[in-house]
GROMACS .gro file of C-alpha atoms in nm:
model
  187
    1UNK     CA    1   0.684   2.456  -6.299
    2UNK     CA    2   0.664   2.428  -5.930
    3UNK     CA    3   0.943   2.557  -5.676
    4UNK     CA    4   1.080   2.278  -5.485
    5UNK     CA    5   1.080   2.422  -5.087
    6UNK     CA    6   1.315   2.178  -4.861
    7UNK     CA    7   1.248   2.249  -4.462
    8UNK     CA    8   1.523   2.128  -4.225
    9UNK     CA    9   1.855   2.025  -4.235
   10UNK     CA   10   2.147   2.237  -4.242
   11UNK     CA   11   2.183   2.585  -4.316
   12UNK     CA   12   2.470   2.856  -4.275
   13UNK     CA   13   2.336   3.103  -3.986
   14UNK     CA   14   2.040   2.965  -3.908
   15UNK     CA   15   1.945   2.846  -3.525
   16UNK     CA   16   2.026   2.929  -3.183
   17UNK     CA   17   2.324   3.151  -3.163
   18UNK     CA   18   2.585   3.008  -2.918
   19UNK     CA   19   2.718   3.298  -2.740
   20UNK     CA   20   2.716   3.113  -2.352
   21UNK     CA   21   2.548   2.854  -2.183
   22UNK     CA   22   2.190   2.929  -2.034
   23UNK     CA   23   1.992   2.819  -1.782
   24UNK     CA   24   1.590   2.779  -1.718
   25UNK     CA   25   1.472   2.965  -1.355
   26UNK     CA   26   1.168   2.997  -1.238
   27UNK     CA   27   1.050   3.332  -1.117
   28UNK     CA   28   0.704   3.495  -0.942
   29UNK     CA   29   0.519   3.583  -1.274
   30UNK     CA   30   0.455   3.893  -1.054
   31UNK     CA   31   0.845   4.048  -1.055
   32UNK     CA   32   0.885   3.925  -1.464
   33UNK     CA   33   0.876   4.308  -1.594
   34UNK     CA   34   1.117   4.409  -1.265
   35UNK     CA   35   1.368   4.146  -1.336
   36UNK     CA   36   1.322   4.218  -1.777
   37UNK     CA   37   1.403   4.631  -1.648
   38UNK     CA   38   1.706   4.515  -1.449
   39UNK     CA   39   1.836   4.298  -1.686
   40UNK     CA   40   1.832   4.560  -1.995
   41UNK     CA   41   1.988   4.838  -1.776
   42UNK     CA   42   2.325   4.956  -1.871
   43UNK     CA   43   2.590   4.732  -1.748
   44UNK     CA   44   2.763   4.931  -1.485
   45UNK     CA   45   2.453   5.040  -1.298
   46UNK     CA   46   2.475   4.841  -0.962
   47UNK     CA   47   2.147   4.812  -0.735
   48UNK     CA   48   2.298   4.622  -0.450
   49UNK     CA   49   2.680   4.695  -0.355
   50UNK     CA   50   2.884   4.389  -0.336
   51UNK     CA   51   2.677   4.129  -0.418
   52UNK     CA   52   2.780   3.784  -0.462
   53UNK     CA   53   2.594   3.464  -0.613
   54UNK     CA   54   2.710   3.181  -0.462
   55UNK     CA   55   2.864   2.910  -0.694
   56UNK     CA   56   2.687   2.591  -0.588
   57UNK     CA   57   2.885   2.362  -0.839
   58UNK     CA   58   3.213   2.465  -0.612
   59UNK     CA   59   3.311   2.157  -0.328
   60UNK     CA   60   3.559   2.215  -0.085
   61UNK     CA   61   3.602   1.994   0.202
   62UNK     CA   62   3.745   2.099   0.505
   63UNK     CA   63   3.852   1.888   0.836
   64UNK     CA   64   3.620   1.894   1.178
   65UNK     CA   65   3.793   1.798   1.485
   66UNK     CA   66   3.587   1.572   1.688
   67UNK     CA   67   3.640   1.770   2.018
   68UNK     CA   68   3.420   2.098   2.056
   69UNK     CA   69   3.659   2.396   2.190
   70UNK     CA   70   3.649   2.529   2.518
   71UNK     CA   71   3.568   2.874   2.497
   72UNK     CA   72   3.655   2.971   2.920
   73UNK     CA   73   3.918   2.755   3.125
   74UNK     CA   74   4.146   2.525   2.863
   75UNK     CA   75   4.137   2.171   2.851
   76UNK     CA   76   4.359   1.901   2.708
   77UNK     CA   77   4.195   1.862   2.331
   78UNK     CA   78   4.310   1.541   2.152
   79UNK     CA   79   4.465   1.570   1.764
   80UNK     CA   80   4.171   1.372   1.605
   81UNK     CA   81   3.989   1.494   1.275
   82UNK     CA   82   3.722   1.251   1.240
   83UNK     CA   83   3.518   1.343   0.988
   84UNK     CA   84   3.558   1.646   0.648
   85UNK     CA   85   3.220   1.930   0.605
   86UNK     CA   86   3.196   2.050   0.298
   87UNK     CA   87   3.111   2.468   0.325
   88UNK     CA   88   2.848   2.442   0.079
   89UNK     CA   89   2.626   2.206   0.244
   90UNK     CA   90   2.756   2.350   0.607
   91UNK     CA   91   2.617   2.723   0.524
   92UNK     CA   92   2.386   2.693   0.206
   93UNK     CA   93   2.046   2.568   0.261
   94UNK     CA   94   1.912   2.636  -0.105
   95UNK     CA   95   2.207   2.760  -0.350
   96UNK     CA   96   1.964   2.900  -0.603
   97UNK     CA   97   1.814   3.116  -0.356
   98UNK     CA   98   2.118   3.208  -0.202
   99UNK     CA   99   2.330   3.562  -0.187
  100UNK     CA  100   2.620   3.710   0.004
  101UNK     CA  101   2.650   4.071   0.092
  102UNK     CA  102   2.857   4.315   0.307
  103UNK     CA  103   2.767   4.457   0.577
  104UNK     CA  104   2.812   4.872   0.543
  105UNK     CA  105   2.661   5.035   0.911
  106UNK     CA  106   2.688   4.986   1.233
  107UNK     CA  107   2.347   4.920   1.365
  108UNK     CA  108   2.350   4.551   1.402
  109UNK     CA  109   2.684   4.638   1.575
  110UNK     CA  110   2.482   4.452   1.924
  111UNK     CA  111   2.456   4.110   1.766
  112UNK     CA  112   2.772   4.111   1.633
  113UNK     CA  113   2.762   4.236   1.297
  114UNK     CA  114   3.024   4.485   1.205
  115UNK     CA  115   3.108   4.684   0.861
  116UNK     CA  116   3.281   4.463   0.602
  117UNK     CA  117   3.122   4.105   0.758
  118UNK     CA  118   2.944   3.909   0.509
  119UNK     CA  119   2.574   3.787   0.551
  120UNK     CA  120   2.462   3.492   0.397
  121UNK     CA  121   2.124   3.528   0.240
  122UNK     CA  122   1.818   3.285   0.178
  123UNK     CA  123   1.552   3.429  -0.059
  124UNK     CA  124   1.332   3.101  -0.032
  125UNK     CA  125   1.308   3.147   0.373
  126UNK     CA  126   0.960   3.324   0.485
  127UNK     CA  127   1.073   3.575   0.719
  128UNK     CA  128   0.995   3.574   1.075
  129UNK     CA  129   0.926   3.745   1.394
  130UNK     CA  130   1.310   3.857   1.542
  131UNK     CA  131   1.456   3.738   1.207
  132UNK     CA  132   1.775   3.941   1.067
  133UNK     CA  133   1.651   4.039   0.725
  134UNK     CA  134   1.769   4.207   0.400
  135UNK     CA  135   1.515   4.458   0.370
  136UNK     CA  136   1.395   4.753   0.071
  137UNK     CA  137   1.238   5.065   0.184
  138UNK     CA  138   1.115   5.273  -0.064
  139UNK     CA  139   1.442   5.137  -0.292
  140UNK     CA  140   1.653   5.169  -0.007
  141UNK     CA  141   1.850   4.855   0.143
  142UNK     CA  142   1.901   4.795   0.464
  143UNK     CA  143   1.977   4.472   0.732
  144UNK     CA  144   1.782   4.501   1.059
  145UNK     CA  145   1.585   4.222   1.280
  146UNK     CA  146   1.211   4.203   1.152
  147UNK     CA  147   0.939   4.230   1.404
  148UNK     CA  148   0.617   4.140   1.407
  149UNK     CA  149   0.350   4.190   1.666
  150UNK     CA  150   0.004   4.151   1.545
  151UNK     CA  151  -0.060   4.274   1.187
  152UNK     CA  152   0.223   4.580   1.285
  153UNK     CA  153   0.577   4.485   1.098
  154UNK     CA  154   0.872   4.702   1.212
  155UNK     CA  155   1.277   4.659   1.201
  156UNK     CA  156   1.477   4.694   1.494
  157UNK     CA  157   1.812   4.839   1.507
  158UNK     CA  158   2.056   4.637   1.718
  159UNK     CA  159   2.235   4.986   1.851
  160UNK     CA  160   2.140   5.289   2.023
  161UNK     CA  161   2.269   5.503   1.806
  162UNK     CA  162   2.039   5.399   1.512
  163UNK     CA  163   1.655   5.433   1.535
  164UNK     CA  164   1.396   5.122   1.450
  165UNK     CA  165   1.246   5.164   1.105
  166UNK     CA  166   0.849   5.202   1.154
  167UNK     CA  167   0.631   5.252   0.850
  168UNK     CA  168   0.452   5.551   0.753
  169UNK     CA  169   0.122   5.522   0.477
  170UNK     CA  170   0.314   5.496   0.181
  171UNK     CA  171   0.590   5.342   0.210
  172UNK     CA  172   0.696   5.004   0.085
  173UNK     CA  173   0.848   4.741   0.253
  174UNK     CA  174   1.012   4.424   0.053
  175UNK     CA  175   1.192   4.143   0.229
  176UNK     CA  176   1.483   4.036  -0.004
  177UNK     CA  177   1.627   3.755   0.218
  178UNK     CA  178   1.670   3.558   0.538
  179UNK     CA  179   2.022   3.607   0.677
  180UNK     CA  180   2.129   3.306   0.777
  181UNK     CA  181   2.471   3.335   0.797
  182UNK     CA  182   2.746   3.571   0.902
  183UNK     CA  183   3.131   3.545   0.798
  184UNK     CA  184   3.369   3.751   0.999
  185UNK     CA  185   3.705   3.794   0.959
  186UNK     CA  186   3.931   3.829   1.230
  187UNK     CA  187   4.246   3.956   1.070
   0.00000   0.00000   0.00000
């Protein structure tokens, strides 16, 4: 006598377990074991401090007043809001490339960029010559302006009272993001 095998249908624990929704993302094949070692490290372990992904599904609109604002002597602006500008599209170029985090020295102080602002961050942007960058020395991060003369690559504090970063053999330099974006607050 022959034992009947069914394959299919229903069965009580079998399939996909539906813990939370996922998502397919493409990654360089080349940081695969890097991002498989973050994601299995103990949960509380942090390697960049305030980090923030930012939501893309979010919409908030937000009225622009036709007339620009006079930044020396006044003059007469009219109460017209012609047209809404949604934040998203205003300040995210690609949304699944894109990362906010807070500024924690003062040696960008010269362009403007104190402790606590936030920097918005492009990873799909190929950094440039004078660019403000996200950088990783040696597992270090850092923001400065990249510069590049030649095949030399440097970054350049935007105070005196912190030196440029120039490379010594050895050491590794990774460019983590673009900063494309900064949001101050003013109170």
């Amino acid at each position: 006598m022959s034992e009947i095998i069914t394959h299919g249908g229903f069965r009580i624990g079998a399939g996909r377990k539906k813990l939370e929704a996922t998502k397919v993302i493409r990654v360089p094949a080349s940081r695969i074991l890097e991002i498989k070692d973050y994601l299995n490290k103990p949960k509380k372990e942090v390697e960049i401090s305030d980090v923030r992904q930012i939501d893309p599904i979010t919409h908030l609109e937000i009225p622009l007043a036709v007339e620009r604002v006079q930044a020396g002597f006044p003059s007469p602006a009219q109460d017209y809001i012609d047209q809404k500008v949604d934040l998203n599209e205003h300040l995210i170029r690609n949304a699944n490339a894109t990362f906010m985090v807070r500024v924690n020295s003062l040696s960008m102080l010269n362009i403007g960029l104190d402790i606590n602002d936030e920097l918005i961050v492009d990873r799909s942007l190929e950094p440039k010559h004078r660019d403000i960058v996200i950088a990783c020395i040696d597992n270090d991060f850092t923001v400065k302006r990249l510069m590049i003369e030649g095949n030399e690559r440097w970054l350049k504090a935007e105070s005196p009272d912190f030196p440029d970063i120039h490379f010594n053999e050895g050491q590794t330099l990774e460019i983590w993001g673009v900063v494309t974006r900064v949001i101050k607050s003013f109170r």
